[in-house]
Short mmCIF file of C-alpha atoms and ligand atoms in Angstrom, two decimals:
data_model
loop_
_atom_site.label_atom_id
_atom_site.label_comp_id
_atom_site.label_asym_id
_atom_site.label_seq_id
_atom_site.Cartn_x
_atom_site.Cartn_y
_atom_site.Cartn_z
CA MET A 1386 127.66 -87.75 -97.34
CA SER A 1387 128.51 -88.43 -93.71
CA ILE A 1388 129.94 -86.74 -90.66
CA PHE A 1389 132.85 -87.96 -88.53
CA VAL A 1390 132.52 -87.44 -84.77
CA THR A 1391 135.31 -87.97 -82.23
CA GLY A 1392 134.41 -88.61 -78.59
CA GLY A 1393 130.84 -89.55 -79.56
CA ALA A 1394 130.46 -92.04 -76.69
CA GLY A 1395 131.03 -89.36 -74.03
CA PHE A 1396 128.51 -87.01 -72.44
CA ILE A 1397 128.16 -84.24 -75.04
CA GLY A 1398 129.30 -86.34 -78.00
CA SER A 1399 126.64 -89.01 -77.43
CA ASN A 1400 123.94 -86.37 -77.03
CA PHE A 1401 125.17 -84.83 -80.29
CA VAL A 1402 125.13 -88.13 -82.21
CA LEU A 1403 121.64 -89.02 -80.92
CA ASP A 1404 120.37 -85.52 -81.66
CA TRP A 1405 121.92 -85.51 -85.14
CA LEU A 1406 120.37 -88.82 -86.14
CA ALA A 1407 117.01 -87.76 -84.68
CA GLN A 1408 116.98 -84.82 -87.10
CA SER A 1409 118.87 -86.03 -90.15
CA ASN A 1410 119.50 -89.16 -92.14
CA GLU A 1411 123.11 -88.25 -92.80
CA PRO A 1412 125.24 -91.11 -91.42
CA VAL A 1413 127.60 -90.62 -88.48
CA ILE A 1414 130.95 -92.32 -87.98
CA THR A 1415 131.88 -92.18 -84.31
CA LEU A 1416 135.50 -92.63 -83.26
CA ASP A 1417 135.95 -93.04 -79.51
CA ALA A 1418 138.68 -94.66 -77.43
CA LEU A 1419 136.14 -95.63 -74.74
CA THR A 1420 138.18 -94.32 -71.86
CA TYR A 1421 136.52 -94.41 -68.42
CA ALA A 1422 134.27 -91.58 -69.72
CA GLY A 1423 133.19 -93.27 -72.94
CA ASN A 1424 130.10 -95.43 -72.63
CA LEU A 1425 128.52 -97.27 -75.55
CA GLU A 1426 125.41 -97.72 -73.45
CA ASN A 1427 124.73 -94.03 -74.24
CA LEU A 1428 124.39 -95.00 -77.90
CA ALA A 1429 122.51 -98.27 -77.32
CA SER A 1430 119.39 -96.92 -79.07
CA LEU A 1431 121.44 -96.83 -82.30
CA ASP A 1432 122.47 -100.50 -82.08
CA CYS A 1433 120.51 -101.58 -85.12
CA ASP A 1434 120.68 -98.24 -86.93
CA SER A 1435 122.61 -98.58 -90.17
CA ARG A 1436 123.16 -94.79 -90.22
CA HIS A 1437 125.62 -95.11 -87.33
CA ILE A 1438 129.07 -96.69 -87.45
CA PHE A 1439 131.02 -96.96 -84.21
CA VAL A 1440 134.80 -97.42 -84.24
CA GLN A 1441 136.76 -97.91 -81.03
CA GLY A 1442 140.06 -96.11 -81.47
CA ASN A 1443 142.33 -93.32 -80.35
CA ILE A 1444 142.59 -89.85 -81.91
CA CYS A 1445 146.36 -90.20 -81.54
CA ASP A 1446 146.29 -93.13 -84.00
CA ARG A 1447 147.07 -91.45 -87.32
CA PRO A 1448 146.91 -94.54 -89.57
CA LEU A 1449 143.47 -95.40 -88.18
CA ILE A 1450 142.15 -91.88 -88.78
CA ASP A 1451 143.62 -91.79 -92.29
CA ARG A 1452 141.94 -95.08 -93.09
CA LEU A 1453 138.56 -93.99 -91.68
CA LEU A 1454 138.57 -90.65 -93.52
CA ALA A 1455 139.54 -92.34 -96.82
CA GLU A 1456 136.90 -95.01 -96.38
CA HIS A 1457 133.96 -92.83 -95.30
CA GLN A 1458 134.76 -89.52 -97.04
CA PRO A 1459 133.02 -87.33 -94.43
CA ARG A 1460 132.07 -83.75 -95.29
CA VAL A 1461 132.54 -82.67 -91.66
CA ILE A 1462 134.66 -83.59 -88.64
CA VAL A 1463 133.24 -82.66 -85.23
CA HIS A 1464 135.93 -83.01 -82.58
CA PHE A 1465 134.65 -83.69 -79.04
CA ALA A 1466 137.20 -86.28 -77.87
CA ALA A 1467 139.09 -85.05 -74.83
CA GLU A 1468 139.97 -85.69 -71.25
CA SER A 1469 137.42 -83.39 -69.67
CA HIS A 1470 137.51 -83.38 -65.87
CA VAL A 1471 139.41 -80.60 -64.06
CA ASP A 1472 139.92 -82.61 -60.85
CA ARG A 1473 141.45 -85.52 -62.78
CA SER A 1474 143.72 -83.09 -64.64
CA ILE A 1475 145.05 -81.85 -61.30
CA HIS A 1476 145.83 -85.37 -60.09
CA GLY A 1477 147.22 -86.67 -63.40
CA PRO A 1478 147.76 -84.16 -66.20
CA GLY A 1479 149.66 -86.48 -68.58
CA GLU A 1480 146.67 -88.02 -70.35
CA PHE A 1481 145.22 -84.52 -70.84
CA MET A 1482 148.33 -83.44 -72.74
CA ARG A 1483 148.35 -86.63 -74.84
CA THR A 1484 144.69 -86.60 -75.84
CA ASN A 1485 143.83 -82.90 -75.85
CA ILE A 1486 147.05 -81.62 -77.43
CA ASP A 1487 148.73 -84.54 -79.27
CA GLY A 1488 145.37 -86.01 -80.22
CA THR A 1489 144.10 -82.72 -81.65
CA PHE A 1490 147.39 -82.27 -83.49
CA THR A 1491 147.11 -85.76 -85.00
CA LEU A 1492 143.51 -85.19 -86.02
CA LEU A 1493 144.33 -81.84 -87.59
CA GLU A 1494 147.16 -83.36 -89.61
CA ALA A 1495 144.93 -86.21 -90.78
CA ALA A 1496 142.16 -83.72 -91.63
CA ARG A 1497 144.63 -81.54 -93.55
CA ALA A 1498 145.88 -84.47 -95.62
CA TYR A 1499 142.32 -85.63 -96.32
CA TRP A 1500 141.04 -82.14 -97.17
CA SER A 1501 144.06 -81.45 -99.43
CA GLY A 1502 143.12 -84.50 -101.46
CA LEU A 1503 139.50 -83.38 -101.94
CA GLU A 1504 138.44 -81.48 -105.03
CA GLY A 1505 135.84 -78.96 -106.14
CA GLU A 1506 132.62 -78.77 -104.16
CA ALA A 1507 133.71 -81.45 -101.64
CA LYS A 1508 136.82 -79.46 -100.80
CA ALA A 1509 134.95 -76.16 -100.55
CA ALA A 1510 132.26 -77.64 -98.30
CA PHE A 1511 134.59 -79.48 -95.87
CA ARG A 1512 134.64 -78.29 -92.24
CA PHE A 1513 136.60 -79.21 -89.11
CA HIS A 1514 134.67 -78.15 -86.02
CA HIS A 1515 136.58 -78.03 -82.75
CA VAL A 1516 134.57 -78.25 -79.52
CA SER A 1517 136.17 -76.27 -76.72
CA THR A 1518 135.40 -74.68 -73.39
CA ASP A 1519 135.03 -71.25 -71.79
CA GLU A 1520 137.65 -72.35 -69.22
CA VAL A 1521 140.42 -71.30 -71.64
CA TYR A 1522 139.66 -67.67 -70.76
CA GLY A 1523 140.52 -68.12 -67.06
CA SER A 1524 138.54 -66.75 -64.14
CA LEU A 1525 136.31 -63.65 -64.01
CA LYS A 1526 136.11 -61.16 -61.15
CA PRO A 1527 132.59 -60.27 -59.93
CA GLU A 1528 132.65 -56.94 -61.79
CA ASP A 1529 133.98 -58.34 -65.11
CA PRO A 1530 131.74 -58.68 -68.16
CA PRO A 1531 131.19 -62.24 -69.45
CA PHE A 1532 133.79 -63.81 -71.77
CA ALA A 1533 133.61 -62.59 -75.36
CA GLU A 1534 135.47 -64.25 -78.25
CA THR A 1535 138.05 -61.48 -78.02
CA ASN A 1536 139.02 -62.22 -74.40
CA PRO A 1537 142.67 -63.12 -73.89
CA TYR A 1538 143.44 -66.75 -73.06
CA GLU A 1539 144.39 -67.24 -69.39
CA PRO A 1540 143.87 -70.95 -68.64
CA ASN A 1541 144.47 -71.91 -65.02
CA SER A 1542 144.09 -75.71 -64.73
CA PRO A 1543 145.97 -78.44 -66.60
CA TYR A 1544 142.62 -79.24 -68.32
CA SER A 1545 141.99 -75.68 -69.50
CA ALA A 1546 145.64 -75.24 -70.49
CA SER A 1547 145.46 -78.36 -72.65
CA LYS A 1548 142.21 -77.18 -74.26
CA ALA A 1549 143.71 -73.72 -74.83
CA ALA A 1550 146.68 -75.37 -76.56
CA SER A 1551 144.30 -77.35 -78.78
CA ASP A 1552 142.39 -74.16 -79.67
CA HIS A 1553 145.68 -72.52 -80.70
CA LEU A 1554 146.57 -75.50 -82.89
CA VAL A 1555 143.20 -75.35 -84.63
CA ARG A 1556 143.62 -71.61 -85.22
CA ALA A 1557 147.14 -72.11 -86.59
CA TRP A 1558 146.07 -74.90 -88.97
CA HIS A 1559 143.56 -72.50 -90.45
CA HIS A 1560 145.90 -69.53 -90.57
CA THR A 1561 148.89 -71.43 -91.96
CA TYR A 1562 147.36 -74.18 -94.10
CA GLY A 1563 143.91 -72.77 -94.81
CA LEU A 1564 142.16 -75.77 -93.19
CA PRO A 1565 138.48 -74.73 -92.99
CA VAL A 1566 137.92 -74.78 -89.23
CA THR A 1567 135.40 -73.38 -86.79
CA THR A 1568 135.68 -73.45 -82.98
CA SER A 1569 133.09 -73.16 -80.24
CA ASN A 1570 133.90 -72.29 -76.62
CA CYS A 1571 130.97 -73.39 -74.52
CA SER A 1572 130.06 -72.96 -70.86
CA ASN A 1573 129.29 -75.84 -68.45
CA ASN A 1574 126.83 -78.35 -69.89
CA TYR A 1575 124.35 -80.51 -68.00
CA GLY A 1576 121.77 -83.14 -68.97
CA PRO A 1577 121.42 -86.88 -69.68
CA TYR A 1578 124.51 -89.18 -69.84
CA HIS A 1579 126.65 -86.76 -67.80
CA PHE A 1580 129.34 -88.79 -66.04
CA PRO A 1581 128.71 -88.74 -62.27
CA GLU A 1582 132.07 -87.22 -61.40
CA LYS A 1583 130.86 -83.73 -62.46
CA LEU A 1584 128.92 -81.46 -60.12
CA ILE A 1585 125.28 -81.98 -61.19
CA PRO A 1586 125.17 -85.76 -61.78
CA LEU A 1587 127.43 -86.40 -58.77
CA MET A 1588 125.09 -84.46 -56.48
CA ILE A 1589 122.02 -86.32 -57.77
CA ALA A 1590 123.70 -89.73 -57.46
CA ASN A 1591 125.15 -89.03 -54.00
CA ALA A 1592 121.87 -87.61 -52.71
CA LEU A 1593 119.94 -90.72 -53.76
CA ALA A 1594 122.65 -92.99 -52.36
CA GLY A 1595 122.55 -91.22 -48.98
CA LYS A 1596 126.14 -90.02 -49.39
CA PRO A 1597 127.60 -86.57 -48.60
CA LEU A 1598 127.13 -83.76 -51.15
CA PRO A 1599 130.68 -82.35 -51.31
CA ILE A 1600 130.78 -78.56 -51.83
CA TYR A 1601 134.28 -77.32 -52.61
CA GLY A 1602 135.36 -74.28 -50.55
CA ASP A 1603 132.54 -71.82 -49.85
CA GLY A 1604 130.34 -72.99 -52.74
CA GLN A 1605 130.16 -69.44 -54.12
CA GLN A 1606 132.06 -70.25 -57.33
CA ILE A 1607 129.96 -69.34 -60.35
CA ARG A 1608 129.44 -71.39 -63.51
CA ASP A 1609 127.21 -70.56 -66.51
CA TRP A 1610 125.00 -73.58 -67.25
CA LEU A 1611 123.67 -74.77 -70.61
CA TYR A 1612 121.42 -77.78 -71.29
CA VAL A 1613 123.37 -80.21 -73.43
CA THR A 1614 121.00 -80.35 -76.43
CA ASP A 1615 121.26 -76.56 -76.67
CA HIS A 1616 125.01 -77.01 -77.10
CA CYS A 1617 124.24 -79.58 -79.83
CA SER A 1618 121.96 -77.14 -81.65
CA ALA A 1619 124.66 -74.45 -81.43
CA ILE A 1620 127.17 -76.78 -83.09
CA ARG A 1621 124.64 -77.62 -85.80
CA ALA A 1622 124.10 -73.90 -86.41
CA ILE A 1623 127.86 -73.38 -86.72
CA LEU A 1624 128.16 -76.29 -89.15
CA ASP A 1625 125.27 -74.89 -91.22
CA LYS A 1626 126.03 -71.18 -91.18
CA GLY A 1627 129.27 -70.52 -89.31
CA LYS A 1628 132.07 -68.64 -91.03
CA VAL A 1629 135.33 -70.48 -91.64
CA GLY A 1630 138.07 -69.43 -89.21
CA GLU A 1631 135.59 -68.00 -86.69
CA VAL A 1632 135.20 -68.72 -82.99
CA TYR A 1633 131.75 -68.76 -81.36
CA ASN A 1634 131.15 -68.55 -77.62
CA VAL A 1635 128.14 -70.63 -76.58
CA GLY A 1636 126.19 -70.14 -73.36
CA GLY A 1637 122.70 -69.68 -71.95
CA TRP A 1638 123.15 -66.48 -69.87
CA ASN A 1639 122.72 -68.58 -66.81
CA GLU A 1640 125.30 -67.80 -64.14
CA MET A 1641 124.74 -69.51 -60.81
CA PRO A 1642 126.85 -70.16 -57.70
CA ASN A 1643 127.47 -73.86 -57.07
CA ILE A 1644 125.58 -73.85 -53.79
CA GLU A 1645 122.45 -72.58 -55.57
CA ILE A 1646 122.74 -75.36 -58.12
CA VAL A 1647 122.91 -77.91 -55.30
CA GLN A 1648 119.96 -76.30 -53.50
CA THR A 1649 117.91 -76.41 -56.71
CA LEU A 1650 118.71 -80.11 -57.12
CA ILE A 1651 117.77 -80.74 -53.49
CA GLN A 1652 114.41 -78.98 -53.89
CA LEU A 1653 113.60 -81.10 -56.96
CA LEU A 1654 114.71 -84.34 -55.32
CA ASP A 1655 112.83 -83.55 -52.09
CA LYS A 1656 109.70 -83.26 -54.23
CA LEU A 1657 110.24 -85.99 -56.87
CA SER A 1658 112.00 -88.64 -54.77
CA PRO A 1659 111.75 -87.78 -51.05
CA ARG A 1660 114.09 -89.37 -48.52
CA ALA A 1661 112.62 -92.34 -46.66
CA ASP A 1662 113.11 -90.59 -43.30
CA GLY A 1663 111.14 -87.52 -44.45
CA LYS A 1664 114.13 -85.20 -43.99
CA SER A 1665 115.52 -82.98 -46.74
CA TYR A 1666 118.56 -84.00 -48.84
CA SER A 1667 120.08 -80.72 -47.60
CA GLU A 1668 121.13 -82.72 -44.51
CA GLN A 1669 123.77 -84.31 -46.76
CA ILE A 1670 125.51 -81.05 -47.77
CA THR A 1671 129.16 -81.23 -46.69
CA TYR A 1672 131.67 -78.45 -47.21
CA VAL A 1673 135.06 -79.89 -48.18
CA THR A 1674 138.55 -78.57 -48.97
CA ASP A 1675 138.58 -76.39 -52.05
CA ARG A 1676 140.00 -77.53 -55.42
CA PRO A 1677 143.56 -76.16 -55.90
CA GLY A 1678 143.56 -73.12 -58.20
CA HIS A 1679 139.75 -73.20 -58.35
CA ASP A 1680 138.44 -70.67 -60.90
CA ARG A 1681 135.97 -68.36 -59.21
CA ARG A 1682 133.64 -67.40 -62.02
CA TYR A 1683 132.90 -68.29 -65.65
CA ALA A 1684 130.28 -66.53 -67.77
CA ILE A 1685 129.70 -66.45 -71.51
CA ASP A 1686 128.72 -63.54 -73.71
CA ALA A 1687 126.76 -65.41 -76.38
CA ARG A 1688 125.77 -62.37 -78.44
CA LYS A 1689 127.91 -63.25 -81.47
CA ILE A 1690 126.32 -66.66 -82.14
CA GLU A 1691 122.87 -65.21 -81.41
CA ARG A 1692 123.36 -62.25 -83.75
CA GLU A 1693 125.26 -63.91 -86.59
CA LEU A 1694 123.73 -67.38 -86.63
CA GLY A 1695 120.34 -66.76 -85.02
CA TRP A 1696 120.99 -69.44 -82.36
CA ARG A 1697 119.04 -69.40 -79.08
CA PRO A 1698 118.85 -72.04 -76.35
CA ALA A 1699 115.52 -73.88 -76.24
CA GLU A 1700 115.68 -74.67 -72.50
CA THR A 1701 115.67 -72.36 -69.51
CA PHE A 1702 117.63 -73.51 -66.47
CA GLN A 1703 114.33 -74.39 -64.76
CA THR A 1704 113.12 -76.64 -67.60
CA GLY A 1705 116.54 -78.16 -68.25
CA ILE A 1706 117.37 -79.00 -64.66
CA ARG A 1707 113.97 -80.60 -64.11
CA LYS A 1708 114.42 -82.76 -67.22
CA THR A 1709 117.88 -83.70 -65.97
CA VAL A 1710 116.72 -84.76 -62.51
CA GLU A 1711 113.84 -86.72 -64.07
CA TRP A 1712 116.27 -88.45 -66.45
CA TYR A 1713 118.57 -89.50 -63.60
CA LEU A 1714 115.64 -90.75 -61.54
CA ALA A 1715 114.41 -92.80 -64.50
CA ASN A 1716 117.90 -94.09 -65.35
CA GLN A 1717 119.38 -95.10 -62.02
CA ALA A 1718 120.62 -98.35 -63.58
CA TRP A 1719 122.78 -96.27 -65.97
CA VAL A 1720 124.33 -94.47 -62.98
CA ARG A 1721 124.86 -97.75 -61.09
CA ASN A 1722 126.52 -99.33 -64.15
CA VAL A 1723 128.84 -96.36 -64.55
CA GLN A 1724 129.73 -96.21 -60.88
CA SER A 1725 130.34 -99.92 -60.51
CA GLY A 1726 132.26 -100.14 -63.77
CA ALA A 1727 129.65 -102.65 -65.00
CA TYR A 1728 129.28 -100.61 -68.18
CA ARG A 1729 132.66 -101.97 -69.20
CA GLU A 1730 131.30 -105.52 -68.97
CA TRP A 1731 128.17 -104.39 -70.83
CA LEU A 1732 130.50 -103.00 -73.44
CA ALA A 1733 132.54 -106.18 -73.73
CA LEU A 1734 129.42 -108.33 -74.04
CA ASN A 1735 127.44 -106.13 -76.39
CA TYR A 1736 130.26 -104.86 -78.49
CA ALA A 1737 131.87 -108.28 -78.94
CA ALA A 1738 128.47 -109.60 -79.98
CA ARG A 1739 128.10 -106.87 -82.58
CA SER A 1740 131.53 -106.77 -84.16
P1 LIG B 1194 133.49 -86.69 -71.68
O1 LIG B 1194 134.68 -86.88 -70.80
O2 LIG B 1194 132.15 -87.07 -71.18
O3 LIG B 1194 133.69 -87.48 -73.05
C1 LIG B 1194 134.91 -87.52 -73.73
C2 LIG B 1194 134.87 -88.66 -74.73
O4 LIG B 1194 136.12 -88.65 -75.46
C3 LIG B 1194 134.73 -90.03 -74.08
O5 LIG B 1194 133.77 -90.79 -74.78
C4 LIG B 1194 136.12 -90.64 -74.21
O6 LIG B 1194 136.10 -92.06 -74.32
C5 LIG B 1194 136.61 -89.98 -75.50
N1 LIG B 1194 138.07 -89.92 -75.56
C6 LIG B 1194 138.92 -89.51 -74.58
N2 LIG B 1194 140.20 -89.62 -75.01
C7 LIG B 1194 140.15 -90.08 -76.29
C8 LIG B 1194 141.13 -90.39 -77.25
N3 LIG B 1194 142.44 -90.23 -77.00
N4 LIG B 1194 140.73 -90.84 -78.47
C9 LIG B 1194 139.42 -91.00 -78.73
N5 LIG B 1194 138.44 -90.75 -77.84
C10 LIG B 1194 138.80 -90.29 -76.63
O7 LIG B 1194 133.53 -85.16 -72.13
P2 LIG B 1194 132.34 -84.16 -72.48
O8 LIG B 1194 131.93 -83.47 -71.24
O9 LIG B 1194 131.35 -84.86 -73.32
O10 LIG B 1194 133.15 -83.08 -73.36
C11 LIG B 1194 133.26 -83.22 -74.76
C12 LIG B 1194 134.04 -82.05 -75.32
O11 LIG B 1194 133.35 -80.84 -75.00
C13 LIG B 1194 135.45 -81.91 -74.74
O12 LIG B 1194 136.30 -81.52 -75.78
C14 LIG B 1194 135.30 -80.82 -73.69
O13 LIG B 1194 136.51 -80.13 -73.52
C15 LIG B 1194 134.23 -79.96 -74.33
N6 LIG B 1194 133.40 -79.18 -73.40
C16 LIG B 1194 132.79 -79.78 -72.34
C17 LIG B 1194 131.95 -79.04 -71.51
C18 LIG B 1194 131.20 -79.69 -70.36
O14 LIG B 1194 130.55 -78.98 -69.59
N7 LIG B 1194 131.22 -81.00 -70.20
C19 LIG B 1194 131.77 -77.68 -71.75
C20 LIG B 1194 132.43 -77.09 -72.84
C21 LIG B 1194 133.23 -77.85 -73.65
P1 LIG B 1195 132.72 -79.59 -62.57
O1 LIG B 1195 131.40 -80.24 -62.83
O2 LIG B 1195 133.88 -80.46 -62.22
O3 LIG B 1195 133.04 -78.66 -63.83
P2 LIG B 1195 134.20 -77.53 -64.03
O4 LIG B 1195 135.21 -77.67 -62.96
O5 LIG B 1195 134.75 -77.90 -65.39
O6 LIG B 1195 133.49 -76.22 -64.02
O7 LIG B 1195 132.54 -78.56 -61.39
C1 LIG B 1195 131.59 -77.50 -61.47
C2 LIG B 1195 131.77 -76.66 -60.23
O8 LIG B 1195 131.36 -77.42 -59.08
C3 LIG B 1195 133.19 -76.25 -59.96
O9 LIG B 1195 133.22 -74.93 -59.43
C4 LIG B 1195 133.68 -77.24 -58.93
C5 LIG B 1195 132.42 -77.53 -58.13
N1 LIG B 1195 132.33 -78.89 -57.55
C6 LIG B 1195 132.03 -79.04 -56.19
O10 LIG B 1195 131.84 -78.06 -55.45
N2 LIG B 1195 131.92 -80.31 -55.70
C7 LIG B 1195 132.12 -81.42 -56.47
O11 LIG B 1195 132.05 -82.55 -55.96
C8 LIG B 1195 132.43 -81.23 -57.86
C9 LIG B 1195 132.67 -82.42 -58.76
C10 LIG B 1195 132.52 -79.94 -58.35
#
């Protein structure tokens, strides 16, 4: 038995692979194209671990996926691979359409062919889990209730539109072909290995580097934050107990305006790693032009996964954000490698040596 993970060298995927192998001996095959966001350094602790097989490759490469599924016969596919950053999708949407839509289509077709060829218990037990986002539901007004699974899809950015399209494909492959799928739509994650282009790691890295902390617009946009290993445990719960064809919204009931997130980070950094001049990192806050089409508020109603699968987050925002800041302070070399692009050289050296 094994599981097949796409995008396992990215932020959430690498946390998932590490978390999985910390709790189970079931081998993991990771397929990742190692785009700018994929970083094998995240998985370095598995270098000599025979339970982990890493394959560099694209989810749009059907022959490669066919070969890997035939060779490893996984019982589960967990699909993380995606272009994931809203700002990048605004500046260059093409790659988002190729990976998030074409890539998901290719993976679904490969999964369908593989699953069709399975028999008996192996066929009955097979699952395709699609990892998606709350951004497919659009933007909430202040008086709206949080997003439930029944909310209509109203994606507003090229990123969320491409993820919405992928969700629809997954749904259709179940409805039409009977492929045993589950989908999770999760709120904003934070934690270790988060690429420093996203709000929380960018603010920590810029603060420590003495750079401006860029707040888009008025900073009152609201996101609902979940510590990354809580997302991993939600996916495990869905794989264990989720019902085929169902969608589960995942979130930690933790809505906060961006400016409060930044202030929380500043308070922690002022305490844990004070500026040399004794001033607060708040001096570095800089309001900048807003993101075009910026969604005002996301919030997740997580009652379904709590009620049906008994899932609860283990971290509060206070415990999770402290762990996150401590991780970034202890791993400044990781941030420097990512920012300088040195992780690509690390990759070339280490991966060439291993393969
Ligand atoms: P990420 O950008 O950190 O990682 C994406 C990974 O996918 C990278 O390792 C990258 O190399 C790989 N990848 C990209 N294109 C590929 C391709 N064509 N073939 C193979 N691999 C490819 O993203 P993340 O934040 O870890 O998000 C993972 C998934 O979770 C995505 O599907 C995203 O939509 C979803 N999600 C993210 C969040 C969040 O807050 N980050 C919240 C909810 C859902
Ligand atoms: P981000 O981490 O890009 O996630 P998403 O857009 O998928 O929610 O951004 C989180 C919020 O922080 C979002 O409202 C945009 C805002 N933001 C800033 O204000 N400044 C920044 O430099 C970044 C990257 C984001």
